[in-house]
XYZ file of C-alpha atoms in Angstrom:
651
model
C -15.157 36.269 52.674
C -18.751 37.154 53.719
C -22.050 34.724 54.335
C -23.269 36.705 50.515
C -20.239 35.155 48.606
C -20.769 31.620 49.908
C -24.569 31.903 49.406
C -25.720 30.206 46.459
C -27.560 32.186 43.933
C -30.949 32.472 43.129
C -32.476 30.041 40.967
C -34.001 31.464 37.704
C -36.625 29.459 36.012
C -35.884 27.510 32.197
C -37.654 29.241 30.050
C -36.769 29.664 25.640
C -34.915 32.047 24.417
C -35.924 34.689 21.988
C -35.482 34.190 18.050
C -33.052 37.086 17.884
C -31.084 35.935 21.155
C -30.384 32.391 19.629
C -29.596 34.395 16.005
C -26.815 36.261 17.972
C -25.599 33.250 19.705
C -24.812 31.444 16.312
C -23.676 34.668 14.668
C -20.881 33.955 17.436
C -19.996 30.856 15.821
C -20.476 32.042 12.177
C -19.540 35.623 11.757
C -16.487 36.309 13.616
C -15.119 39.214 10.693
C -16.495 40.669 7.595
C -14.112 37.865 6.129
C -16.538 35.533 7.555
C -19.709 37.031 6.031
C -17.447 37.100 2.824
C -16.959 33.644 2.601
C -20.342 32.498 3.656
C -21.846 34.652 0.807
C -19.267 33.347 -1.764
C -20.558 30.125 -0.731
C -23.759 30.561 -1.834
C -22.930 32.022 -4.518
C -21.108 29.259 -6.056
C -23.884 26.657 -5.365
C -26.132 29.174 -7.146
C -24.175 28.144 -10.265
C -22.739 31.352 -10.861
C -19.973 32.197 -13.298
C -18.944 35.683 -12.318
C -18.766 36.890 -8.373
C -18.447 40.572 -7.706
C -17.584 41.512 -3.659
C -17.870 45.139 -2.606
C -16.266 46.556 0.478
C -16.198 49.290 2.440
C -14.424 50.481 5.216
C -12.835 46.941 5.343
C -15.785 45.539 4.977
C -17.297 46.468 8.072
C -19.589 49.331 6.745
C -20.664 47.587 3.762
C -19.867 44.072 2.326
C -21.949 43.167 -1.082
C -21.916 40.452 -3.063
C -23.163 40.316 -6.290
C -23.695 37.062 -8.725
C -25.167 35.830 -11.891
C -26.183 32.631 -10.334
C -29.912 31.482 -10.577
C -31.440 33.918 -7.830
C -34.193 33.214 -5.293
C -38.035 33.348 -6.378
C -39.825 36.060 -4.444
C -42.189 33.883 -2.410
C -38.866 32.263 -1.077
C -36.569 34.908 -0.187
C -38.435 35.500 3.557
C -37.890 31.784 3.893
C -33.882 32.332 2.963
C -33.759 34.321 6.445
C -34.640 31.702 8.699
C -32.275 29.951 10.823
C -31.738 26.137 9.188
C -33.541 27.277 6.071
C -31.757 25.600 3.081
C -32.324 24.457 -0.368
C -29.254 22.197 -0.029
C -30.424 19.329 1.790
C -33.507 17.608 2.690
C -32.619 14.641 4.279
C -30.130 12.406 6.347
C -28.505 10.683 3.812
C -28.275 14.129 2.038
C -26.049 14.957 5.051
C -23.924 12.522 4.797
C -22.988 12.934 1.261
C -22.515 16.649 0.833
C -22.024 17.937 -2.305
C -22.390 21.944 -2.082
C -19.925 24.757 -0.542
C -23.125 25.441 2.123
C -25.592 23.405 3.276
C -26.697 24.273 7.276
C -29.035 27.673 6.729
C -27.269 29.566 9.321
C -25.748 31.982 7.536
C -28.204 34.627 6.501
C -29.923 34.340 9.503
C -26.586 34.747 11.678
C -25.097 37.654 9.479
C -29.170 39.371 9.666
C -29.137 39.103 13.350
C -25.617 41.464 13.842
C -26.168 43.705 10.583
C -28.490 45.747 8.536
C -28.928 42.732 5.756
C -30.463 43.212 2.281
C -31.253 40.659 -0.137
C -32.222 41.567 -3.852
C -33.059 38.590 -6.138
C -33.979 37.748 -9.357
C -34.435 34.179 -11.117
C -34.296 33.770 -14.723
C -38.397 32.502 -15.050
C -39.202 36.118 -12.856
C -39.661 39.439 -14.996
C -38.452 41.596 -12.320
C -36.400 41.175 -9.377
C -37.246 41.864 -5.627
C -35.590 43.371 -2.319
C -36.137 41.929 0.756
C -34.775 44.252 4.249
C -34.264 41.198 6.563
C -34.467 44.133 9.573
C -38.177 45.295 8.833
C -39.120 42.461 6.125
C -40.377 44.786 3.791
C -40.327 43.223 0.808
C -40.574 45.556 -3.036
C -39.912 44.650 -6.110
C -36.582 46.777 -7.950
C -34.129 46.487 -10.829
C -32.014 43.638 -11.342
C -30.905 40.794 -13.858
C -30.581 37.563 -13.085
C -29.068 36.913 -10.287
C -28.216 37.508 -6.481
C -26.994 40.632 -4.240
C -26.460 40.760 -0.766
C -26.055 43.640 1.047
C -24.416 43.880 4.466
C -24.021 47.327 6.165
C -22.637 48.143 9.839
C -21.507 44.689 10.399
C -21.960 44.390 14.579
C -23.620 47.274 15.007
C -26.325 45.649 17.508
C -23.725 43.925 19.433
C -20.491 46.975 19.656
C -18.542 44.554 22.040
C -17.786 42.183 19.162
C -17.108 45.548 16.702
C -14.337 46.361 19.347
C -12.334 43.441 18.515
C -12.193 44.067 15.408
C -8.614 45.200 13.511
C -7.873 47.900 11.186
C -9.672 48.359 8.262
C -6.532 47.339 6.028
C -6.339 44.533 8.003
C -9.546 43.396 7.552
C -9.565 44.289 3.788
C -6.556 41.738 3.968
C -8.918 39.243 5.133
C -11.428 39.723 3.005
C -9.318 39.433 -0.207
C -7.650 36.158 1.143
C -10.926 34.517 1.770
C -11.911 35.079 -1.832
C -8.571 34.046 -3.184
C -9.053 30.601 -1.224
C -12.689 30.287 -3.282
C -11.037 31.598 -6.389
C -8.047 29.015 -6.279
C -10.630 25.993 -6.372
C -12.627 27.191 -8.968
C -11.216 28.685 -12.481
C -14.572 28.196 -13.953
C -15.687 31.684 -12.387
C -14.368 34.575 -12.669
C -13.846 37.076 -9.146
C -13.712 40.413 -8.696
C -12.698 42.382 -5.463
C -13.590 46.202 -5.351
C -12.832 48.332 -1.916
C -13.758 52.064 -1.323
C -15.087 52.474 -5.414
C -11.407 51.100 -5.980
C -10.615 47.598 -7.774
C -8.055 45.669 -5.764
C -8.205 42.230 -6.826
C -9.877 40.934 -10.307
C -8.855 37.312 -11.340
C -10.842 35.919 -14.789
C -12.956 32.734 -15.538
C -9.812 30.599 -17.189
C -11.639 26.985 -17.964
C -14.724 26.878 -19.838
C -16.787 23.355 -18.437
C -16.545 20.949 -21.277
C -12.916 21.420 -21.545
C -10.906 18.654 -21.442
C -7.927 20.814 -20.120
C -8.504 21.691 -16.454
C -5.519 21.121 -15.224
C -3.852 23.773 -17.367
C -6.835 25.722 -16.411
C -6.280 25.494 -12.805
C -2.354 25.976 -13.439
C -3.271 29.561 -14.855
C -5.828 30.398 -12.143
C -2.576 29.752 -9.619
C -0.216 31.786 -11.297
C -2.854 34.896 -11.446
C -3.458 34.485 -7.480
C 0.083 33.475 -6.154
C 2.282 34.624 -8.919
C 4.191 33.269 -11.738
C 6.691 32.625 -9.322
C 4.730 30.168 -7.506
C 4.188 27.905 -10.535
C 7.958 28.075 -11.673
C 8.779 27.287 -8.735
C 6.438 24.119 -8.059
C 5.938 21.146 -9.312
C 2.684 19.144 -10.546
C 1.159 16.790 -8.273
C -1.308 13.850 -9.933
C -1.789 10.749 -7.786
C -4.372 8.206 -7.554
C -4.551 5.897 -4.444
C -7.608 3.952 -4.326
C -10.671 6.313 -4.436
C -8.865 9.380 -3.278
C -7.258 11.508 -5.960
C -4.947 14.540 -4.884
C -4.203 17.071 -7.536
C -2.728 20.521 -7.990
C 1.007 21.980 -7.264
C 3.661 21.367 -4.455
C 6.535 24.190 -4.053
C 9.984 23.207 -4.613
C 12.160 23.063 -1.503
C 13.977 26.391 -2.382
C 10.492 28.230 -2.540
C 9.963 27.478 1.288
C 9.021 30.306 3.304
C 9.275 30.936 6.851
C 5.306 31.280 7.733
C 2.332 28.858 6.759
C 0.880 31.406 4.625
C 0.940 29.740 1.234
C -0.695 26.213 1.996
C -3.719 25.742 0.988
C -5.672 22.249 0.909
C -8.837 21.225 -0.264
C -11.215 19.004 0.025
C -13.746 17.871 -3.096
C -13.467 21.516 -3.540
C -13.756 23.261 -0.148
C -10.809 24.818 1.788
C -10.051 23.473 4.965
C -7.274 23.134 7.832
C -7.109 19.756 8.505
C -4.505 18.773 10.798
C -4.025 14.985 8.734
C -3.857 17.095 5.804
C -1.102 19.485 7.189
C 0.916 16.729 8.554
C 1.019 14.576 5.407
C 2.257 17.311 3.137
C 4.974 18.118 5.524
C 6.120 14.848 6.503
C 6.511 14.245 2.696
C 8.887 17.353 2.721
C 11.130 15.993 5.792
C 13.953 15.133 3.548
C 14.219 17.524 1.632
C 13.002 21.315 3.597
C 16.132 22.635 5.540
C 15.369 23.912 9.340
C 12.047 25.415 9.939
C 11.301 26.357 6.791
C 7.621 26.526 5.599
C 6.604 24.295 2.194
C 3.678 26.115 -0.527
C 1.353 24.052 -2.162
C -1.958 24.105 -3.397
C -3.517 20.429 -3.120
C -6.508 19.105 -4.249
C -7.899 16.032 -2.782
C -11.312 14.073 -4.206
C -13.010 11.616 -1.860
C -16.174 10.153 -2.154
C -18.175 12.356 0.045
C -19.576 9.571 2.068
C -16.171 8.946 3.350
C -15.165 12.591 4.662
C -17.503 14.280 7.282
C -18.073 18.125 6.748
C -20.429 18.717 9.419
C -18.120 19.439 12.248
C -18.069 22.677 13.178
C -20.735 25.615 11.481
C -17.769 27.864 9.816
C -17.597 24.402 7.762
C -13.325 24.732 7.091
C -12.626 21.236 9.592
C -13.272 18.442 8.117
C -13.650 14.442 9.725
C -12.200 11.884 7.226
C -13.725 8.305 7.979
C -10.579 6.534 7.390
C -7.778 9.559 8.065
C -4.719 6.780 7.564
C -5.750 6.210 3.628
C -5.886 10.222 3.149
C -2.541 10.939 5.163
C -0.581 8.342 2.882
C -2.610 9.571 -0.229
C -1.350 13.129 0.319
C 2.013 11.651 1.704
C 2.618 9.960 -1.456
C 1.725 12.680 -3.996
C 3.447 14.839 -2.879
C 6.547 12.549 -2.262
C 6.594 11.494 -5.830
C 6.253 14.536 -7.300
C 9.179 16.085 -5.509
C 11.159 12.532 -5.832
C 11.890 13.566 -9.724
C 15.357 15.369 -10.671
C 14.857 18.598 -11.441
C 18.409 18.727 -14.037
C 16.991 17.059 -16.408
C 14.405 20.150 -16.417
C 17.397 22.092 -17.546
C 17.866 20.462 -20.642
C 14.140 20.202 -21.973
C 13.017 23.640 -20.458
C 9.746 21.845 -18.920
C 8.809 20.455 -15.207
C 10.099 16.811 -14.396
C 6.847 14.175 -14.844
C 5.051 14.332 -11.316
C 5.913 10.211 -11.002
C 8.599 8.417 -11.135
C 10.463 5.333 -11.569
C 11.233 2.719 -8.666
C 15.029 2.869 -7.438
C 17.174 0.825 -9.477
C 18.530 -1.834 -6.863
C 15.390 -1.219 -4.477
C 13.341 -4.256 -3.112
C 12.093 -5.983 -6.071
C 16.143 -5.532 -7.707
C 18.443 -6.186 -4.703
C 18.501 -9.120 -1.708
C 21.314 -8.013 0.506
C 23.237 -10.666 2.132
C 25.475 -8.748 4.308
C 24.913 -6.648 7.598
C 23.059 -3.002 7.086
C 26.275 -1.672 8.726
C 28.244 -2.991 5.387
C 25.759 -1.513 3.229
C 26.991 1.652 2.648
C 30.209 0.312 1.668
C 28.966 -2.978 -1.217
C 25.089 -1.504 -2.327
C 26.658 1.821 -4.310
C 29.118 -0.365 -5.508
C 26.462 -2.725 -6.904
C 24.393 0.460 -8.643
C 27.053 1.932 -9.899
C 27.818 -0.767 -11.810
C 24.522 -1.317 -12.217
C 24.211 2.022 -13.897
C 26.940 1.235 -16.488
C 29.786 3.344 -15.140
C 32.938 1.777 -13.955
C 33.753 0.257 -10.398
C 37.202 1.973 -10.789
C 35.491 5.770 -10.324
C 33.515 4.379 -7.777
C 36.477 3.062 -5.726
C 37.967 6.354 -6.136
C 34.890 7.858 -4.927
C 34.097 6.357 -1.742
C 37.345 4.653 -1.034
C 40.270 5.929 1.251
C 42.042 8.527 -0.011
C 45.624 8.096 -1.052
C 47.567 10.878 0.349
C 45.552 11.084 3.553
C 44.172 9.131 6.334
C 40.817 6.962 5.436
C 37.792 8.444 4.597
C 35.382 6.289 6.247
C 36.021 5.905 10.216
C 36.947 2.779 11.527
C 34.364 0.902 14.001
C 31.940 -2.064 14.029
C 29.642 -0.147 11.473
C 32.547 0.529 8.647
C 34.780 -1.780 7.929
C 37.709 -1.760 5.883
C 36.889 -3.603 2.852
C 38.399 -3.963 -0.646
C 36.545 -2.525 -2.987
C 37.155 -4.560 -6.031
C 36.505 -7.429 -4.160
C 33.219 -6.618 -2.537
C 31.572 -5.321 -5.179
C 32.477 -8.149 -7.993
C 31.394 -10.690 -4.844
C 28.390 -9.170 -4.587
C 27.538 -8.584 -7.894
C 27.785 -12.242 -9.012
C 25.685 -13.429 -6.029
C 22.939 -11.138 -6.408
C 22.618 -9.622 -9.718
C 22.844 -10.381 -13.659
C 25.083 -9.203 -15.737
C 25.577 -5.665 -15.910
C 25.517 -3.636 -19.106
C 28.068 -2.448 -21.342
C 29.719 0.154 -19.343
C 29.036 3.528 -20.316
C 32.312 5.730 -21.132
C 32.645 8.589 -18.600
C 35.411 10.482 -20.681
C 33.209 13.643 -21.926
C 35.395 13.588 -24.963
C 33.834 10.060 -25.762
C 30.341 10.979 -24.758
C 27.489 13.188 -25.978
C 27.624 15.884 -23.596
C 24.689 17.781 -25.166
C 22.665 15.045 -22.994
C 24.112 15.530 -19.924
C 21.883 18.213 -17.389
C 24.040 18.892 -15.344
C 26.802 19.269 -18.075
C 30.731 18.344 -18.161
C 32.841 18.809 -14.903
C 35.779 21.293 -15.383
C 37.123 21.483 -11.946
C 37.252 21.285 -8.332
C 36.948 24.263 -6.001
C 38.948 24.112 -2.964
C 37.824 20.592 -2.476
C 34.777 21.717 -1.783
C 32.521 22.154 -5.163
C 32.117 20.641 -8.496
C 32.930 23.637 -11.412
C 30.923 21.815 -14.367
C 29.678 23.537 -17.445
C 26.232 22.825 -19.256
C 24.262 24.595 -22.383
C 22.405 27.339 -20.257
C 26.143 28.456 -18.442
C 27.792 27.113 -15.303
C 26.691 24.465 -12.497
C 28.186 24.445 -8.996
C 27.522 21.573 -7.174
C 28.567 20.888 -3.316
C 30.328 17.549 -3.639
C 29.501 15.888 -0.447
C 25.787 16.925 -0.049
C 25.165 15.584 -3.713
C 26.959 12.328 -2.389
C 25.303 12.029 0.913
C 21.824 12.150 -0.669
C 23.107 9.343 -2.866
C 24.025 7.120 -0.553
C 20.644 8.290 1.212
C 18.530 7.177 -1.238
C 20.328 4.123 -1.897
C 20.397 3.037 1.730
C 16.923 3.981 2.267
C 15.994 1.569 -0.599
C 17.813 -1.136 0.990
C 16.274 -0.639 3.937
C 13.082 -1.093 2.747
C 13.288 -4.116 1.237
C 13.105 -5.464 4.511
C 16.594 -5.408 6.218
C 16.582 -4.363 10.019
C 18.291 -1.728 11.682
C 21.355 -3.155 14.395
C 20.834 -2.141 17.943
C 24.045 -2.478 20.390
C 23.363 -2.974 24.022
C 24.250 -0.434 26.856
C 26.681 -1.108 29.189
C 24.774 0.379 32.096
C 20.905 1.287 31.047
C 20.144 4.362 31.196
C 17.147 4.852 33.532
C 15.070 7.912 33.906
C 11.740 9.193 35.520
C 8.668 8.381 32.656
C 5.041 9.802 33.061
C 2.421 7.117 32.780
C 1.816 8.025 29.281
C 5.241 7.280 27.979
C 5.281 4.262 30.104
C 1.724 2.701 28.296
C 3.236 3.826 24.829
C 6.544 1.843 25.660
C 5.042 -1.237 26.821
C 2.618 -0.737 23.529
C 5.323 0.210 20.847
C 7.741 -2.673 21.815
C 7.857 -4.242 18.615
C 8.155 -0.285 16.731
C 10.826 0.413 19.193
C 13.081 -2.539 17.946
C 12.289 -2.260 14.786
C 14.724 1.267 15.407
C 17.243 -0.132 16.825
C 15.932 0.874 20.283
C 15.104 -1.389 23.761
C 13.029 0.685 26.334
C 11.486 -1.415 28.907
C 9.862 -0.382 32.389
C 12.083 -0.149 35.398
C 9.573 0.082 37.883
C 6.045 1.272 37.832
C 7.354 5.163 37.042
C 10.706 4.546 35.528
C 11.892 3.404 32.154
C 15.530 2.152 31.304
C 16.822 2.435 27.632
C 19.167 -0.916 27.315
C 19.350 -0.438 23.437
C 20.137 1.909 21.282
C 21.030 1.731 17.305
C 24.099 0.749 16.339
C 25.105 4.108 14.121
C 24.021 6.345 16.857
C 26.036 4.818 19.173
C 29.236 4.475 17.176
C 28.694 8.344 15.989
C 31.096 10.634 17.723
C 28.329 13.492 17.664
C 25.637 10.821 19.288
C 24.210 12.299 22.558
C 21.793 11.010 25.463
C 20.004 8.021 24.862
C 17.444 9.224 27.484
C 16.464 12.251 25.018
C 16.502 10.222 22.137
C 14.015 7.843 23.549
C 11.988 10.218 25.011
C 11.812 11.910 21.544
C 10.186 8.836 20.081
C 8.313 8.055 22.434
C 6.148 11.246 22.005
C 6.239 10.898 18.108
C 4.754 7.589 18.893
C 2.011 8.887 20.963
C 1.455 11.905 18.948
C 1.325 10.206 15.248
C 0.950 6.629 13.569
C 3.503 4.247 14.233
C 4.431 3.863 10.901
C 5.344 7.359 10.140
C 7.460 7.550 13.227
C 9.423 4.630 12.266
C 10.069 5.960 8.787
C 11.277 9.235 10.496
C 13.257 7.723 13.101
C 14.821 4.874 10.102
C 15.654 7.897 8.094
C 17.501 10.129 10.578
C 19.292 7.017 11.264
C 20.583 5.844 7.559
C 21.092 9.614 7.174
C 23.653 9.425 9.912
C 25.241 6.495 7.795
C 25.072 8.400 4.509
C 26.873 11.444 5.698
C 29.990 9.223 7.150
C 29.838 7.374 3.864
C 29.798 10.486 1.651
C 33.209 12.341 -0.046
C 34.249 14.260 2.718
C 35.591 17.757 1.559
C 38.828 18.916 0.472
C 39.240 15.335 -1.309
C 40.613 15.534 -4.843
C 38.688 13.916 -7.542
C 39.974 13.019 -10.982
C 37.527 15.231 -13.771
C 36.028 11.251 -14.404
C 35.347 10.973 -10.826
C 33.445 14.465 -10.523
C 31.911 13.081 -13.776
C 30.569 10.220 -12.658
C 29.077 12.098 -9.243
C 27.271 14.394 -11.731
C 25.848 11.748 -13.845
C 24.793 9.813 -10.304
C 22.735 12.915 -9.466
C 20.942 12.961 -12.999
C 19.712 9.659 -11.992
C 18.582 9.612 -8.379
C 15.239 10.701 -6.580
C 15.554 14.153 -4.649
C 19.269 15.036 -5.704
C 18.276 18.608 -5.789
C 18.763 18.561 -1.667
C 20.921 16.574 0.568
C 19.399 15.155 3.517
C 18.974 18.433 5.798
C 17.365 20.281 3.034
C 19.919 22.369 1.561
C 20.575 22.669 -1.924
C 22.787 20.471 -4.077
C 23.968 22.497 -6.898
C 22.833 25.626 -8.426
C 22.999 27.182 -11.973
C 23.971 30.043 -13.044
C 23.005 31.048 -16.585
C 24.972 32.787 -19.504
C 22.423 36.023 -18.909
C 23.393 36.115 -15.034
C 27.214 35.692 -16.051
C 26.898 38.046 -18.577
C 25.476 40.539 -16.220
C 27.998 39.885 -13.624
C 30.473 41.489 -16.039
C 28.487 44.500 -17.359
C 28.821 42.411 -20.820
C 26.012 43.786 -23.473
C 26.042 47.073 -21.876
């Protein structure tokens, strides 16, 4: 190392940079791609109340993006001033900050996109005979031909700066980009109608579908979907419309069987703007946890209206983050919506041909039906007694159902968490402590019953102790006994938790100690009263060491349960990484869906046709039936048209 190196170097005096330098710098911010410039133009296009949008690309969009509208154009003594930098028409003040209302409001954009391209802007208002070009390059401005309206034209995008044109991808990539930045403007706004050409060629045209003044938007926005994701996205979701204080979250949530494995169909909005909000992101998937199987990907297209005051849009100048003011009230908003409008079976879809309503009942026997009085471990055994009969079916099938089976050992492992009980008994204990009389019971003998009501139709046999053969009006169902059952007993367990039982912990015989870093130690000592609520003890060894002396009851009875130092360390980072609540709902659930799958049918047990009946009817009636607890599916149908076909019948 020489005496130059370890010199310091010269000073250079503070002095302002040029207009154009600064331009350039925010252009970095701004432009990044031509799907940048894209979407900043579309922008403005909207707030310029137009009804039709017209993009033309070349070359990807790099030699030429223009975009045309029939908005209310730009009088000619203001389109120089359109070309500053923080020239707007949107706001004027503070308080107009604070309560945006408009797709762009900084006045960056033209002036970014001017300072890295060979911009054009042609204008015309409606009160103007004739419209006028201004070159943002030379500022020449002339007057030319045009209705009413806006065009701006954007050729040899980073042509003064060819460091940033090397970064760019393929033109067909690019082109990709492009289109998907209109289709994110397009799915918020069926009111105008967009139109995508590339190379003289038109790639992407999607129509104006709601007319304002309609009272039907909703169907409106439901057609704008399925003409830019497919039909198949809209069979294949369900309707989302929830209400939660002054947030409302519209729009469409795929079904668990439309999952995909990449993030590429999840789009969120905010009063109208798309964004990637990390609350938002979260909330939608946690509400999916129950029901998505491995790493699967949800679709959805959510809506979400908030009084602007209360959401901040100002954070960062390509305007897709967002700042909520209270982030807790939008996570559960979103949570919930989408939660609800998955909760509904989908069989009784079957019979009626339409989508199940996007709410739903409360859970017969939940908190405001059922006061346990025995342990949560005996649960599983006396609550589905209780609904069943609840329900109006026998307690007969259910003992057949859950009890031990007659030719074989018992069905439901012996240990401090499952005793034996009697069936009978417990469940007519239980039922006159805690409940009123039940109803008639309702005849499960399909010869006795109107089967044209039943969704999932009338079981015909058992295959290889395995599925449920049961035949409906549209063909066949097949239904996988035991993950119908265990998301039963889910459900039902999950309702008794919540009405305000705790989950049992059981004491280590030697704590198991282990190395913490000071961050897990602080969220230990701060999450005590989370961490019992689970089931777990962790307490602080010594200044750098944590000792688990607790760990819930079901885990630790489970022959499958592994190291309590992992499973503590696992919650322990869910509770620093998200809100306590949501962690202990996650953690509450993988625990009663431990208990539900050792108090499910276990396969290759033989049920009577009034037994299988009775599962079947259970599954018409309970929230999320359509997947057991890891996500996969239930039962499937297969229709008279796919049987048909199977055969070569009608051919």
């Amino acid at each position: 190392m020489n005496d130059a190196t370890l010199s310091p170097p010269p000073r250079r005096p503070i002095r302002d940079l040029p207009d154009e330098l600064i331009s350039q710098i925010a252009a970095g911010e701004v432009v990044e791609r031509p799907a940048s410039v894209v979407r900043e133009l579309v922008d403005n296009a909207l707030d310029s109340g137009a009804t039709q949008i017209t993009v033309r690309l070349l070359a990807g969009g790099v030699r030429l993006i223009a975009v045309e509208d029939d908005g209310c154009g730009i009088p000619q003594e203001e389109l120089p001033i359109a070309l500053r930098r923080h020239a707007t028409s949107k706001i004027t003040s503070l308080s107009d900050l604070e309560t945006v209302a408009t797709m762009g409001f900084r006045g960056e954009a033209l002036a970014a996109i001017g300072s890295v391209s060979e911009m054009a802007l042609l204008s015309r208002p409606a009160h103007q005979p004739g419209a006028f070009l201004l070159d943002a390059r030379s500022g020449e401005l002339r007057p030319a031909a045009r209705g009413t309206g806006t065009t701006v034209e954007v050729k040899e995008l980073f042509f003064s700066t060819p460091a940033r044109r090397k970064f760019l991808k393929t033109d067909a990539t690019e082109l990709a980009h492009c289109i998907e930045s209109v289709r994110r403007h397009a799915l918020a706004r069926p009111d105008v109608g967009f139109a995508i050409w590339h190379e003289g060629k038109l790639v992407e045209q999607w129509r104006a579908t709601f007319v304002p003044g309609d009272a039907n938007l909703q169907d409106a926005l439901a057609r704008r979907l399925a003409d830019v994701l497919g039909d198949d996205f809209v069979a294949q979701s369900v309707a989302v419309q929830h209400r939660a204080g002054p947030i409302t979250v519209t729009g469409r949530a795929g079904l668990p069987d439309a999952a995909r494995s990449r993030a590429d169909q999840q789009y969120c909005y905010v009063n109208g703007r798309f964004v990637r909000d990390k609350v938002l992101t979260h909330a939608a998937r946690s509400a999916y946890e129950d029901v998505l199987h491995g790493h699967k990907q949800p679709v959805y297209a959510l809506y979400v209206e908030i009084d602007p005051a209360r959401v901040d849009v100002n954070v960062h100048p390509t305007k897709i983050e967002v700042r909520f003011r209270d982030s807790r009230e939008v996570h559960q908003a979103v949570r919930h919506a989408v939660e609800n409008a998955l909760a509904a079976p989908r069989a009784a879809a079957l019979a009626t041909g339409a989508s199940p309503p996007p709410e739903t009942a409360a859970i017969p026997g939940g908190a405001e039906d059922f006061k346990p009085k025995q342990p949560l471990a005996q649960i599983w055994q006396t609550q589905a007694a209780i609904q069943f009969e609840e329900r109006g079916h026998h307690v007969a099938d259910l003992q057949a159902l859950w009890g031990p089976a007659k030719d074989s050992a018992a069905a439901i492992p012996d240990g401090p968490t499952a005793p034996r009980v009697d069936w009978m008994a417990a469940s007519s204990s239980a039922q006159t402590d805690t409940l009123p009389p039940s109803p008639a019971p309702i005849p499960l003998n399909p010869r006795n019953s109107d089967q044209a009501t039943w969704p999932l139709g009338k079981a015909v046999a058992q295959l290889h102790g395995v599925y449920i053969l049961a035949e409906n009006a549209q063909g066949m169902v097949v239904v996988d006994m035991h993950a119908a059952h265990e998301r039963i007993v889910y459900e039902r367990l999950k309702a008794q938790v919540d009405s305000g039982a705790r989950i049992a912990s059981q004491p280590l015989l030697i704590p198991a100690t282990f190395a913490a870093t000071p961050e897990e130690v602080a969220t230990a000592e701060a999450s005590a009263e989370v961490l019992a609520t689970l089931g777990l003890e962790v307490v602080p060894f010594s200044p750098k060491t944590l000792a688990v002396r607790a760990v819930p009851t079901t885990l630790a009875t489970a022959s499958g349960f592994g190291d309590p130092v992992e499973l503590a360390r696992s919650v322990l980072a869910e509770l620093a990484a998200h809100d306590a609540s949501t962690v202990v709902q996650r953690a509450r659930n993988e625990i009663l869906g431990t208990m539900a799958c050792h108090g499910a049918v276990r396969a290759n047990r033989k049920l009577t046709i009034d037994e299988m009946n009775a599962l079947l009817r259970q599954m018409e009636t309970t929230d999320r039936s359509d997947q057991c607890n890891h996500g996969r599916p239930t039962w499937r149908q297969l229709s008279m048209k796919e049987l048909d076909a199977l055969f070569l019948r009608g051919r």
